[in-house]
Every structure is written in C-alpha cells, then in structure tokens.
C-alpha positions as CSV (number, residue, x, y, z in Angstrom):
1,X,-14.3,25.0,-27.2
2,X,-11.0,25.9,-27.5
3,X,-8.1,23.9,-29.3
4,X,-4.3,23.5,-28.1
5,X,-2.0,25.3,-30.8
6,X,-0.2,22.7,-32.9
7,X,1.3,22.0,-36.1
8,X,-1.2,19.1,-36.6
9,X,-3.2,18.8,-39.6
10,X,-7.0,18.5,-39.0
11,X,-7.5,14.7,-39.0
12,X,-4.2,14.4,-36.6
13,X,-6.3,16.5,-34.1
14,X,-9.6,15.0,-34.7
15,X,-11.9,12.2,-33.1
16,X,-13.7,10.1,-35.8
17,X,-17.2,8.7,-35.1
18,X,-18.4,6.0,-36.9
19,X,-22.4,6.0,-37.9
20,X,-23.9,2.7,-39.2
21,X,-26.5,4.1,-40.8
22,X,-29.3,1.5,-40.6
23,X,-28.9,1.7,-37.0
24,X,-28.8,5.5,-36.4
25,X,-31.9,7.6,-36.7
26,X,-35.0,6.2,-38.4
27,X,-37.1,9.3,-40.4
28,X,-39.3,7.5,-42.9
29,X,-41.1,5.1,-40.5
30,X,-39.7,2.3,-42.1
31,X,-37.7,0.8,-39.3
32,X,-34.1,1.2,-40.9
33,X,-32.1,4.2,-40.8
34,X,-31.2,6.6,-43.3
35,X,-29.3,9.6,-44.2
36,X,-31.9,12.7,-43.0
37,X,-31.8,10.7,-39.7
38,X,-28.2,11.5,-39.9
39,X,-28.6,14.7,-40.4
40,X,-31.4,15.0,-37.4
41,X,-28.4,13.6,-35.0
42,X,-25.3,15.9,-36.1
43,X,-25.6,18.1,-33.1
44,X,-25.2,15.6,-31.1
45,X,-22.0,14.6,-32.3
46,X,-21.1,18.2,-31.8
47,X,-22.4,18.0,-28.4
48,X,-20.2,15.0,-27.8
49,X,-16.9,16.8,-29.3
50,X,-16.2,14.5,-32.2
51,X,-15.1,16.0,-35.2
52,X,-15.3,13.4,-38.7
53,X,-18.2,11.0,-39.4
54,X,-17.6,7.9,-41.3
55,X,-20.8,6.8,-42.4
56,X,-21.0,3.1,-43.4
57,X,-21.5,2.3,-47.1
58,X,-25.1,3.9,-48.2
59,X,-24.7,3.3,-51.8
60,X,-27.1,1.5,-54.1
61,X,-27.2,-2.6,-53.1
62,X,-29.4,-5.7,-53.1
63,X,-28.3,-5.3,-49.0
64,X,-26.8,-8.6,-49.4
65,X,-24.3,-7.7,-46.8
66,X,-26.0,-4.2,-46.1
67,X,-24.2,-2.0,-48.1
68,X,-21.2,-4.2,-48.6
69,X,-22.3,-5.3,-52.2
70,X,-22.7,-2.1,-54.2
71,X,-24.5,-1.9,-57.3
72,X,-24.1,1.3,-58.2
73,X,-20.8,3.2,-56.7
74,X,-22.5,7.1,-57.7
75,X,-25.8,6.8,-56.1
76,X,-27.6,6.5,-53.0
77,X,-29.9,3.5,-52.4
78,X,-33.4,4.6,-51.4
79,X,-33.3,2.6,-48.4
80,X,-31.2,5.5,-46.7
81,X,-32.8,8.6,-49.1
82,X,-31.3,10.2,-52.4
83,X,-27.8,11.7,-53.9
84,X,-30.1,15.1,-52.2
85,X,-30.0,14.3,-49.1
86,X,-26.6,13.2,-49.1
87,X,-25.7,16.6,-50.4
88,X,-27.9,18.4,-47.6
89,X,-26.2,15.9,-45.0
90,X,-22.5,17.1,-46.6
91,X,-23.6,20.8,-46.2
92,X,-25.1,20.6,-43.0
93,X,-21.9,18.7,-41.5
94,X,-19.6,20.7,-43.1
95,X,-21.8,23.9,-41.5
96,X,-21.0,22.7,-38.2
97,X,-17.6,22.2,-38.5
98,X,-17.8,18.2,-39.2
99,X,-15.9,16.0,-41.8
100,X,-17.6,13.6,-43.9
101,X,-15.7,10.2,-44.5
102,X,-17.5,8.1,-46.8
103,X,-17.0,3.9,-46.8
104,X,-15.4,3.0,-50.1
105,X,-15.9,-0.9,-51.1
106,X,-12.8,-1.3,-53.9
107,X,-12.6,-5.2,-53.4
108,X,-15.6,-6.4,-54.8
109,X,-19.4,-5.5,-56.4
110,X,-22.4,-7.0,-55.9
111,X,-23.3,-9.8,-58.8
112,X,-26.0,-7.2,-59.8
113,X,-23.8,-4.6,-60.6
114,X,-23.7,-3.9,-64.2
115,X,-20.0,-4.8,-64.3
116,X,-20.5,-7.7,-63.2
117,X,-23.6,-8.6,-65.1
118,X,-21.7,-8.4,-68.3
119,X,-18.8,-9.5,-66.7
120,X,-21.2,-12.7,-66.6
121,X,-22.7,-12.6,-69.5
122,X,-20.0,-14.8,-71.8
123,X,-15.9,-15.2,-71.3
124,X,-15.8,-13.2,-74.8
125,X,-17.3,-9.8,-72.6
126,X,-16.0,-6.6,-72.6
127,X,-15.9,-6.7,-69.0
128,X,-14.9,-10.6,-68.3
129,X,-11.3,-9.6,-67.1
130,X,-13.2,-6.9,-65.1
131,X,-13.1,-9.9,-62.4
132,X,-11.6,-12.7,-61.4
133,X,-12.5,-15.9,-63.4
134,X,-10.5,-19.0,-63.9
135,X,-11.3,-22.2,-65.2
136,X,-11.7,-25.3,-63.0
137,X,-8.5,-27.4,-61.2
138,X,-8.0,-30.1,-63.4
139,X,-9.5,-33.4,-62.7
140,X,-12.7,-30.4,-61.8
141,X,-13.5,-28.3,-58.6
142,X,-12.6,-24.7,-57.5
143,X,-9.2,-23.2,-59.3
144,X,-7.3,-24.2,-55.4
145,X,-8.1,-24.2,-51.8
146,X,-8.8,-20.3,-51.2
147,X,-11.2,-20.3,-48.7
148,X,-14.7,-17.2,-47.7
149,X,-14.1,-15.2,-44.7
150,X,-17.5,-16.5,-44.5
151,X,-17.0,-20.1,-45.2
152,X,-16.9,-22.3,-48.1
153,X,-14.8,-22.1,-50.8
154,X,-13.8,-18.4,-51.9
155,X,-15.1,-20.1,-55.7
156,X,-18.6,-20.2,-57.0
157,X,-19.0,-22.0,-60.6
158,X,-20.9,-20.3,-63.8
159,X,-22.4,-23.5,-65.3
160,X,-22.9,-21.6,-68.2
161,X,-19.5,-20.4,-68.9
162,X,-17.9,-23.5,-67.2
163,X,-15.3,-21.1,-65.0
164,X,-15.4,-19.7,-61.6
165,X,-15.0,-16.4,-59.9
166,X,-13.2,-15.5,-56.5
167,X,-15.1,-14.0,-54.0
168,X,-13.3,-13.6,-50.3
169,X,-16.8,-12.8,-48.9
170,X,-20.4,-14.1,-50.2
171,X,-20.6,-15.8,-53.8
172,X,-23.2,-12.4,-54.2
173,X,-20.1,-10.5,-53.5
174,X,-17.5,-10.8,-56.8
175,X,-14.0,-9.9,-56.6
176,X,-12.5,-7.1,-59.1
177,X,-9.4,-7.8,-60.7
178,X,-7.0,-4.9,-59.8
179,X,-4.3,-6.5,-62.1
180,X,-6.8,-4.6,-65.1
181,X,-5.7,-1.1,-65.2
182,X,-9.4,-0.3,-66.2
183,X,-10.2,-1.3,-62.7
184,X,-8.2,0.7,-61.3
185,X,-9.6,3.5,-63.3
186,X,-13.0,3.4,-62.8
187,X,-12.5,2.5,-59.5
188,X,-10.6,6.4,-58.7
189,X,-13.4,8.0,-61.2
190,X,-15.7,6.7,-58.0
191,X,-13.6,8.5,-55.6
192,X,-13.5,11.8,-58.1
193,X,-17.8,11.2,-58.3
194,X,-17.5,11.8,-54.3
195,X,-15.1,13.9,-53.7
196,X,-15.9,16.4,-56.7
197,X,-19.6,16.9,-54.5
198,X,-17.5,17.7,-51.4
199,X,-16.7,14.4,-49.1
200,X,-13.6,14.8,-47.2
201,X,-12.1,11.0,-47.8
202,X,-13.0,7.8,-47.3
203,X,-12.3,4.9,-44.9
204,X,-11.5,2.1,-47.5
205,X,-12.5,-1.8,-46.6
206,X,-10.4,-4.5,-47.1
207,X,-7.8,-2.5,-48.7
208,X,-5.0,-5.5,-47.6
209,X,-7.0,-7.6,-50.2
210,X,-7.4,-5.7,-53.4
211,X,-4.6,-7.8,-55.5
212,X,-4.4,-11.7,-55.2
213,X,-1.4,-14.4,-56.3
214,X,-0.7,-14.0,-60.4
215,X,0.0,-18.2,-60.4
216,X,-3.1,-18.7,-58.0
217,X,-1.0,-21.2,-55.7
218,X,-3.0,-23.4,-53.0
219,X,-2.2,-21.6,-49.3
220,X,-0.1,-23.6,-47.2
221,X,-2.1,-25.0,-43.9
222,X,-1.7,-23.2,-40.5
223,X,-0.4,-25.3,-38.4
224,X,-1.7,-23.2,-35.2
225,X,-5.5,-23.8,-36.4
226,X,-7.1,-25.9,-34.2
227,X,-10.8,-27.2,-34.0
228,X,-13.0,-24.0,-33.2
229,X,-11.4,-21.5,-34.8
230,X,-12.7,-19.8,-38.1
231,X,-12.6,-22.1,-41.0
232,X,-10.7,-19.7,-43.2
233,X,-7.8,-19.3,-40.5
234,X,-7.4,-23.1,-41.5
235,X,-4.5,-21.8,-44.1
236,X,-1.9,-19.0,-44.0
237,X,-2.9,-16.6,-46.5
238,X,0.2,-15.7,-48.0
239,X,-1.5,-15.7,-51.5
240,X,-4.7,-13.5,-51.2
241,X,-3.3,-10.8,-48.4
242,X,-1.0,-8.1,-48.7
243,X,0.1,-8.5,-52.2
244,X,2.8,-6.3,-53.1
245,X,1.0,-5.0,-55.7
246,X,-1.8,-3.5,-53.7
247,X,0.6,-0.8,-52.5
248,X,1.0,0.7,-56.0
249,X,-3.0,1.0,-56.1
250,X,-3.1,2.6,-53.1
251,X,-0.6,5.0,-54.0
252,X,-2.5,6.0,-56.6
253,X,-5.5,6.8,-54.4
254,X,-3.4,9.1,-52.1
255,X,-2.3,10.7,-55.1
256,X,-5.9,11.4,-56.3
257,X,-6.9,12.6,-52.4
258,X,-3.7,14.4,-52.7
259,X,-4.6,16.2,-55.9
260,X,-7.7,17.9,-54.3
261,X,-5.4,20.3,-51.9
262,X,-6.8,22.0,-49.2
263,X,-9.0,21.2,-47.1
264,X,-7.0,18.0,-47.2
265,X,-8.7,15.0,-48.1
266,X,-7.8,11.8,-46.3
267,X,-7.8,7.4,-46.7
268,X,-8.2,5.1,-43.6
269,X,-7.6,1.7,-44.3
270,X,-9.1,-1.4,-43.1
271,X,-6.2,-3.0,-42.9
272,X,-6.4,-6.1,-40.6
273,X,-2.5,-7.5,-40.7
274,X,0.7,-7.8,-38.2
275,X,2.3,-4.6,-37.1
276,X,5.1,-4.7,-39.2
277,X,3.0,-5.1,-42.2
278,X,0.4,-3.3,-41.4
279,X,2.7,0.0,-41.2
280,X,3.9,-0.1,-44.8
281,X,0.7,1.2,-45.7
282,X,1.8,4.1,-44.2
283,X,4.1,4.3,-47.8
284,X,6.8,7.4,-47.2
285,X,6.8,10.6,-46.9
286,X,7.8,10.1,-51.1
287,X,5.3,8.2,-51.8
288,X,2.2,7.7,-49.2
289,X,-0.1,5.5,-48.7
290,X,-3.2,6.0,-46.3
291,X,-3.3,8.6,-43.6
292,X,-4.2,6.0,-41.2
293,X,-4.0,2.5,-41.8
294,X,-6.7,1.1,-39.0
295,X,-4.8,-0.2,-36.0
296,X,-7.1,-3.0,-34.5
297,X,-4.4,-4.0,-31.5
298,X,-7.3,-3.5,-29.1
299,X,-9.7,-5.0,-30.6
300,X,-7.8,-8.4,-31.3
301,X,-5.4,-8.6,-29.2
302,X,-6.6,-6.7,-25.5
303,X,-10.1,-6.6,-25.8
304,X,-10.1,-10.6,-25.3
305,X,-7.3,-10.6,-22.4
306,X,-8.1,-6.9,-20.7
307,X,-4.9,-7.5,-18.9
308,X,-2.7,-4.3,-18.1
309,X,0.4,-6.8,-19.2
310,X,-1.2,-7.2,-22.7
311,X,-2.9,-3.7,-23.2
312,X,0.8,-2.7,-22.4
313,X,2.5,-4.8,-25.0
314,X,0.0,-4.1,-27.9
315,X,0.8,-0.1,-27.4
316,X,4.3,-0.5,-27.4
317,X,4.5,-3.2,-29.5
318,X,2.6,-0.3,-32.5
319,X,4.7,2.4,-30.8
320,X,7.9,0.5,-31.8
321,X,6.7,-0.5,-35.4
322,X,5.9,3.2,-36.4
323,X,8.1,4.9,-38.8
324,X,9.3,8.5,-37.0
325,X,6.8,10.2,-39.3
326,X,3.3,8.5,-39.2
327,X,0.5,9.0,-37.3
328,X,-1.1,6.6,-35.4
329,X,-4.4,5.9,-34.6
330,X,-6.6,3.5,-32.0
331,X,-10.2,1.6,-32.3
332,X,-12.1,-0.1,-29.9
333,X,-14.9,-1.5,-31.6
334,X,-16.6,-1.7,-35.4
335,X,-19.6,-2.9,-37.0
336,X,-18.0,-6.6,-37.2
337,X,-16.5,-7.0,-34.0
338,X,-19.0,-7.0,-30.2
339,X,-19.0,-4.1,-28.4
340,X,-16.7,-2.8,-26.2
341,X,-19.1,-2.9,-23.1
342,X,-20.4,-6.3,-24.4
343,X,-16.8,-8.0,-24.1
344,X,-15.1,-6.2,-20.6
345,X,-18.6,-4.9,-19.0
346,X,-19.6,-1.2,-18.5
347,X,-17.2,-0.5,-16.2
348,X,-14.3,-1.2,-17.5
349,X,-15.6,0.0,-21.2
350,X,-15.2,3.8,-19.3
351,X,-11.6,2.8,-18.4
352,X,-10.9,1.5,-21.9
353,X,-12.6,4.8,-22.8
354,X,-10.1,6.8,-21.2
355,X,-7.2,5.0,-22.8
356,X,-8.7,5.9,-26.6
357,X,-8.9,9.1,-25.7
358,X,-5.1,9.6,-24.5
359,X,-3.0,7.2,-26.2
360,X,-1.4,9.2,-29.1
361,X,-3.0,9.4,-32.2
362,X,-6.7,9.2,-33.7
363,X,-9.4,7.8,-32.1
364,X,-12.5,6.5,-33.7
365,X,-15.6,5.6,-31.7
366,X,-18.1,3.3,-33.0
367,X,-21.6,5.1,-32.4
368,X,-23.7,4.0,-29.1
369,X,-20.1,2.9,-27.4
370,X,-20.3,6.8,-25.5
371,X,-23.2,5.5,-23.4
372,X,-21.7,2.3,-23.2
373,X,-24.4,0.0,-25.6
374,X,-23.5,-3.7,-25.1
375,X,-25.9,-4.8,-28.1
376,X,-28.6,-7.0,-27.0
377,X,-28.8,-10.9,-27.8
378,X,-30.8,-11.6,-31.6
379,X,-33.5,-14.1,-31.8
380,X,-32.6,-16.7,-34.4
381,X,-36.2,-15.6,-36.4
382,X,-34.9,-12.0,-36.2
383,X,-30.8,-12.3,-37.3
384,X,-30.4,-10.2,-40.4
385,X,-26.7,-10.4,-41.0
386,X,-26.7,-13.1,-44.0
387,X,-23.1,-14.5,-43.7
388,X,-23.9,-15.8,-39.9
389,X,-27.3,-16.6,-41.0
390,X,-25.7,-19.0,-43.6
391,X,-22.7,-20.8,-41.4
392,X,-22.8,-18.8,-38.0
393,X,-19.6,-21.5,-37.0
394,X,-17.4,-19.6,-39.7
395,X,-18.8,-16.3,-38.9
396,X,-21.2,-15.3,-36.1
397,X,-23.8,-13.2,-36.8
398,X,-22.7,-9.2,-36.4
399,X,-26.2,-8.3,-35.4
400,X,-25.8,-7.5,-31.9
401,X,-23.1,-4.8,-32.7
402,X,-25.7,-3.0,-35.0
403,X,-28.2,-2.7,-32.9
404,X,-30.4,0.7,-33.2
405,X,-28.9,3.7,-30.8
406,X,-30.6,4.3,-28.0
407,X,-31.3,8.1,-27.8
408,X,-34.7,8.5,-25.4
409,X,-37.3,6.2,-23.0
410,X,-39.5,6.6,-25.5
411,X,-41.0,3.1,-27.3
412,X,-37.9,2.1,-29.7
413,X,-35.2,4.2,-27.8
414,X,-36.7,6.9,-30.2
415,X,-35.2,5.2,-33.3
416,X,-37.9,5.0,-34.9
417,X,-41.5,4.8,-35.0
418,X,-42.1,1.6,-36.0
419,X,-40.2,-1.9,-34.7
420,X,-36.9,-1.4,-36.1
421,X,-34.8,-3.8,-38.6
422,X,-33.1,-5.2,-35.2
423,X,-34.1,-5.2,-31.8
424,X,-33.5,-2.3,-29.4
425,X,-31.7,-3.7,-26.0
426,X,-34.3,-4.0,-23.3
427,X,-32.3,-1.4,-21.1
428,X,-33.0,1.6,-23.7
429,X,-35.2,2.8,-20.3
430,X,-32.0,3.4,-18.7
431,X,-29.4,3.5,-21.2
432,X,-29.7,6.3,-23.6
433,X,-28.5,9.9,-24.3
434,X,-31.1,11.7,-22.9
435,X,-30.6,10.1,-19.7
436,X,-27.1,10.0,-19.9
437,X,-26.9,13.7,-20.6
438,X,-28.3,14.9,-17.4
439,X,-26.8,12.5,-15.4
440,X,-22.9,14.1,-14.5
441,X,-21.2,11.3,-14.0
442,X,-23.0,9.3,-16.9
443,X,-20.6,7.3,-19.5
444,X,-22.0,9.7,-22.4
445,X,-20.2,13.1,-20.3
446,X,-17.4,11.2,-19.4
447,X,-16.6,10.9,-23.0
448,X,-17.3,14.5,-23.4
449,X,-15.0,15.5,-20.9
450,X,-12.5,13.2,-22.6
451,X,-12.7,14.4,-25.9
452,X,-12.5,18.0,-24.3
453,X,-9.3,17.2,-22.0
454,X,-8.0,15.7,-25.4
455,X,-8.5,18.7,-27.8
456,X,-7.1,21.2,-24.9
457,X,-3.9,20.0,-23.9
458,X,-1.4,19.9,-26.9
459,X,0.3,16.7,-24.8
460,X,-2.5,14.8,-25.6
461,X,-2.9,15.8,-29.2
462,X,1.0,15.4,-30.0
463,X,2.9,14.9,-27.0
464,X,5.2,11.8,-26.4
465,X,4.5,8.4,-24.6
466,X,5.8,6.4,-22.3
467,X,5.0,3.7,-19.9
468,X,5.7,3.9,-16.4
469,X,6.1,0.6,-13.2
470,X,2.4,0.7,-12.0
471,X,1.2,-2.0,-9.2
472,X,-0.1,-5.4,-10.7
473,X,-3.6,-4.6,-12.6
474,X,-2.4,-1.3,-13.6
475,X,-1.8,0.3,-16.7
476,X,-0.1,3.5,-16.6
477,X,1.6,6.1,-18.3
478,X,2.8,9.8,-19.5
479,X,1.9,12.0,-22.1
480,X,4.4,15.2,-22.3
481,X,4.8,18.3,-24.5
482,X,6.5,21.6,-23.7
483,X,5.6,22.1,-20.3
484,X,2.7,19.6,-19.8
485,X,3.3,16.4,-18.2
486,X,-0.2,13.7,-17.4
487,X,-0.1,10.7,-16.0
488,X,-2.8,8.4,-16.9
489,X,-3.5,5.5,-14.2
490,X,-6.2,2.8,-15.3
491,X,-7.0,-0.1,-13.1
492,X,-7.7,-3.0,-14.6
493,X,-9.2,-4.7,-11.8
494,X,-12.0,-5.0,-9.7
495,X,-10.1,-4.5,-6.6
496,X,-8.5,-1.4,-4.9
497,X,-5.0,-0.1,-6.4
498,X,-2.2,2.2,-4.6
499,X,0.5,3.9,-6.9
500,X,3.5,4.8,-4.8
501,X,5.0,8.4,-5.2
502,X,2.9,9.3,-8.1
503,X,1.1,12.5,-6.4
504,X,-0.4,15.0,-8.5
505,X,-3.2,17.2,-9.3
506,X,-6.1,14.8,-10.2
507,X,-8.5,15.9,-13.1
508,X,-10.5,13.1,-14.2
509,X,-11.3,10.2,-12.9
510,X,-13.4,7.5,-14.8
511,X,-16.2,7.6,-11.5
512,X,-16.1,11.6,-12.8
513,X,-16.5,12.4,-8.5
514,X,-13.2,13.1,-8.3
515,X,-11.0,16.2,-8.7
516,X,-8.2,17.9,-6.7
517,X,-4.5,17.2,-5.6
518,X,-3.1,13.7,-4.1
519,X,0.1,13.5,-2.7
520,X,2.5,11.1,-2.2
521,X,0.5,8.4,-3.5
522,X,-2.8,7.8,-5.7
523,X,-5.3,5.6,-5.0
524,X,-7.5,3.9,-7.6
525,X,-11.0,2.5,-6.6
526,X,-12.1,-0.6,-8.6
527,X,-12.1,-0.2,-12.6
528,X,-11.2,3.6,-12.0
529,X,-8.9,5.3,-14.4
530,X,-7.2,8.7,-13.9
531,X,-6.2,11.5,-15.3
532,X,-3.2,13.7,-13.0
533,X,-1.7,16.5,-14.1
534,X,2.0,16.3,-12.8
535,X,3.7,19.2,-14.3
C-alpha cells in the first residue's frame, strides 16, 4: 500500500487501534483474552490498514477494575500470558510494521501493591508519603467532600492508623502522591522497564488527575447538577483536576520518551477536560507535553445529539483551540463509553466512520467498531465490571462495550473455546469479520477503504479544513493540499439530501455502490456519506 509523501512523523500519519485484551482473542481456553491471542489477530489489523495498537493495561492486578489496579508495573499478569509473550507480541508487531502503545496507570496502584502495602503498614513507613493520607475533618469523617468517579466518598479510613487515603476510583484503587519526587521517579523507571524492551509509548490514563489541592479545600457545588446526573458531577472539581502541577510531571515524561530518539517514542493522554484546557497538554514546542492529548468532542458532546449543527461546532470549536503547531486527533468510542453503533445505530456509525477517517489528525478506533459491534445487553448475574456492580446509578456498568470480538459463525464468534468472561452478542452469526470480509460493501471494507483513501492522499493526512453551507442534516466539508481538493458530504439523516452546485468526481460513498462523476449537484441517500474529489 502506498503512502502520500509528507513531512509527517509516523504517529501523525497513523491510525491507532485500540485492543482490550480480555475481549480480543482467547488461546488458553480459559474464556478471557490474552496477549498470544493478540498476537494470533495482528494480520488482521494489517489487513484492516491500522498502523499502532494500544493494548489495554495487561500488567500484574487483583483485576479489581481489570487491569486498572496494578500490582506490579514490570510484569505481565498470567491472566493474559508472561513478560515472553509480550516480547514475542512486541517482535512480531514490530515485524509487520505495527507500533506497540502500552496503557500506563500513573494515578494510582492497587492496595496490593507492595507500595502500597507498606504504605499501609504504619504512618512512620518508608513509603506512607508514597500516597495520599490525611487525618480525619475535625469533629471526624473524610478530610472534605471529594467525591469517587464511582460513588461515595473519594476517602476510605485505616482504623488502624486512624487516617484516610484518596482514591478518585475504588477504595481498592489508592492514589500516589506526585507531590513526592520519589513518585515521580519510580513512576519514569516504569516507563524506562518498557520502553528499554522495545514499546513505542504509552497512552497514559487519567493523566488530568495526577496532582491534587496542597490545602485539600472542599469543591464548590455545581450549580448545573441536577437529579440524574453522576453523583461526582455534584461539585466543580477545581481542586482534584488539572492541577498546575501535573504539567511539570508530564514534562518530564516527554522528556524521558524524548530521550530514546528515533524511532520516536510517543504519550497520548487521557485527558477528559474543556478545549481550552485540554490543549495545554500539548506544552510548546520548548517544552512538550503529550503528542496527543485524547480529544473526546465526539464522544461527549456529538455522539449524544448526532446533529450536523453540533458535530459542526465540536470540530471547529477544537480546530479554533489548537495552537498552529499541534496535532490533533479524534475518537469515537473506548472501553468506558457504549459503542458507536450502540448510541447512533449501524448506519450512521459508517457515516460517523467516514468523518474519523477524514477529519485532520489521528484516529483511534476501538476494536469491533470496523464491523460495527453494538455490544450486547449483560444479565445482572453475569456484569463483571465492579464499579457498576457496586452503585450502577453513579456509574453504569462498562460491560457491554467489552464485549468479546466477533471474528467467525463459529460457537463464541470464535473467541474462544469455552463461554467467554462476557457474553458474545447474539448476532455474531451475522456480524463478524469473516463475513464482513467477503461481503464488498460490508462495514469492515468500508473501513479499509477509508484507512486506504486516508493514507493515499496527502490532503487527508495533512491538508487544511474547512466547513462548507450544506442543506439542513448535512455535515460537510474540504480537505486541501497542493493540488488535492475533497469534499466530504455526510447526511445525518434518514431522509434524502440534495447539495446544490457541489458536482465532482464521487469516490466513496458510505453504501460503497457508488463511484463516478456527479454534476451540478450531489445527491445523498439516507445516512450516506461521501467522499468527491473536486480538484
């Protein structure tokens, strides 16, 4: 396949792919994924023209939050194999031209970790300042109103040692206190322990929550919160988010990345804030920050009102906040959020498709989203994810976005073996990649095609943007570089569109039945996109 010439450096040009791992490919029999399934799936991400993987954390854990609560940063739990077959998994990638992202967790451990543990052990320990402890409010109770992303208080009391310790996520999971230089040390030896075997950076969570309020202040309420929303939206977080400290942190992991020179190493942040904070983790072209801090416009914002009005204003509303010099990058879906299919319908999760693919910037796709998965509804006696199985009103359970892919007809969408950790949707007959591979106009090859038109045409990869009048339901708009000039056309709608004057050679459409010149006008079927080359 060939590539258009640019200046770009290699994540610029690439598509990322995100593998949860326990979902992936099953090779033990044991019903959960692991890292040789992995390995047994690479070609098809070369089939499907992606060119990272960011696997989902795989280090040692109690599986708590599945990976989330790491035990032990330098090894590989034997749920998903051994330090071995991550090497083989490294080699074999890098063999076929793929990079390897790996998911750091800086926030926070699990309580088993050995930091922790003698973190625990008495408030005269080595490691006590290792994490966040603070004595009780006075009069008794947590240190001030913080509040879980998963409910409850963000405080859980040692009775033994009479204090509490934050934790933004389960009481299992600790927070580390990055106001410790140590910390901060042994936290970049963990990135040296990976990248010294050969990983080509990490996608870092929560990185907007590494550093908290020196003076521990109670968060003012929010007055927009009303009842139904998420508990912990209750207050403005002014005190745990976006400290300014963090940025210093994550300067020094960019310099660390930095240090390894070519091939270049790179961070993605999870960073889930405004646009005009979110940005600064960009840093400068001094001093920088991540390579791409995650832009989750769509997600929040357009994914819930898939209105051409709203997808418009979340684009330009990033496109305006973007310093001249960084790179920006689009998501449409995770392992905490519902699939993209699940929350516009198949159809339109092509259209939304074709807008990853040729907005400027990096795209990531979540694994099972090229043949459209929608994730299948859990049985309360079979919901694994621990946070929604505790208090599913502050957060709902993530299991149907982790469903296992769906690769054959065989029994357990050839998974696995045995009945996998969560159940396969019942239309794994229909829906799954060896169906979808010989079928031409199948979701799974009009991804392909996408990722193909993408890597080909040097508007696409670094070409400018701008939004053009389209009828109402449309979203339209051109990407243009030297010569090259696209229009991209998506229709919103479930009814029939007409785009006055906007003739051109037509080279994709969303239905994939459609190829050749319009002129004058172009017509859009129902939830049909378009690709038209116009210069």
């Amino acid at each position: 396949m060939s590539t258009a010439r640019t200046n770009l450096r290699w994540w610029q040009t690439a598509a990322i792919y995100q593998v949860y791992p326990r979902s992936f490919q099953d090779t033990d029999g044991d019903g959960v994924g692991d890292l040789p399934g992995v390995i047994r799936r690479l070609d098809h991400l070369c089939d499907l023209g992606v060119d990272a993987v960011w696997i989902n954390p795989f280090f040692r854990s109690p599986m708590k939050d599945f990976g989330y609560d790491v035990s032990d940063y330098c090894d590989v739990d034997p749920t998903f194999g051994t330090l071995a077959d991550f090497d083989r998994l490294l080699a074999e990638a890098h063999r076929r031209g793929l990079r390897v992202l790996l998911d750091l967790v800086p926030n926070h451990t699990s309580d088993r970790h050995p930091w922790f543990v003698e973190s625990h052990a008495d408030r005269g320990s080595p490691k006590r300042d290792w994490y966040v402890w603070r004595d009780p409010a006075p009069g008794g109770g947590p240190p001030n109103n913080w509040i879980s992303f998963f409910g409850g208080p963000a405080w859980t009391l040692d009775r033994r040692t009479g204090q509490y310790y934050l934790h933004h996520f389960l009481p299992e999971q600790p927070d580390l206190n990055y106001r410790n230089p140590e910390v901060v040390e042994a936290m970049l030896d963990v990135m040296r322990f990976w990248l010294d075997r050969g990983a080509d950076g990490f996608r870092v969570d929560v990185l907007w929550m590494l550093v908290e309020d020196p003076h521990f202040r109670d968060e003012p309420d929010n007055p927009a919160w009303r009842p139904g929303m998420r508990p912990r939206d209750r207050l403005i977080h002014c005190y745990t988010d976006d400290q300014l400290e963090t940025h210093e942190i994550v300067r020094r992991m960019r310099a660390l990345l930095d240090a390894y020179g070519e091939p270049e190493r790179i961070m993605v942040g999870e960073i889930y804030l405004p646009y005009p904070k979110l940005v600064r983790y960009y840093g400068t072209p001094q001093t920088p920050e991540c390579h791409l801090p995650y832009n989750f416009g769509l997600v929040e914002r357009a994914l819930g009102d898939w209105r051409p009005e709203v997808v418009r204003a979340v684009v330009e509303d990033y496109e305006a906040h973007l310093p001249p010099w960084a790179w920006p990058n689009w998501v449409l879906g995770n392992h905490d959020r519902p699939r993209v299919a699940a929350r516009i319908g198949s159809e339109q999760a092509r259209v939304a498709t074709m807008l990853l693919c040729t907005l400027r910037g990096t795209p990531t796709i979540y694994y099972g989203d090229e043949i459209a998965m929608t994730g299948t509804e859990v049985p309360p006696d079979r919901v694994r994810d621990l946070p929604g199985l505790r208090d599913p009103l502050a957060h709902p359970p993530r299991d149907p976005a982790r469903t296992p892919m769906q690769w054959d007809d065989s029994p357990y969408a050839g998974f696995s073996v045995v009945e996998p950790w969560l159940p396969v949707h019942p239309d794994y007959r229909t829906r799954n990649v060896a169906a979808q591979r010989d079928d031409p106009r199948s979701m799974l090859n009009l991804t392909r095609r996408l990722l193909r038109l993408r890597r080909e045409s040097v508007a696409f990869l670094e070409g400018t943007y701008r939004s053009v009048t389209a009828p109402q339901g449309v979203f339209a708009f051109v990407r243009a570089a030297d010569r090259q000039r696209w229009l991209v056309a998506l229709n919103l709608t479930g009814a029939g569109r007409r785009l006055e004057g906007e003739g051109g050679e037509v080279v994709l459409s969303t239905h994939m039945d459609r190829e050749g010149r319009e002129r004058n006008a172009l017509e859009l079927r129902p939830h049909e996109g378009v690709v038209v080359r116009i210069a």
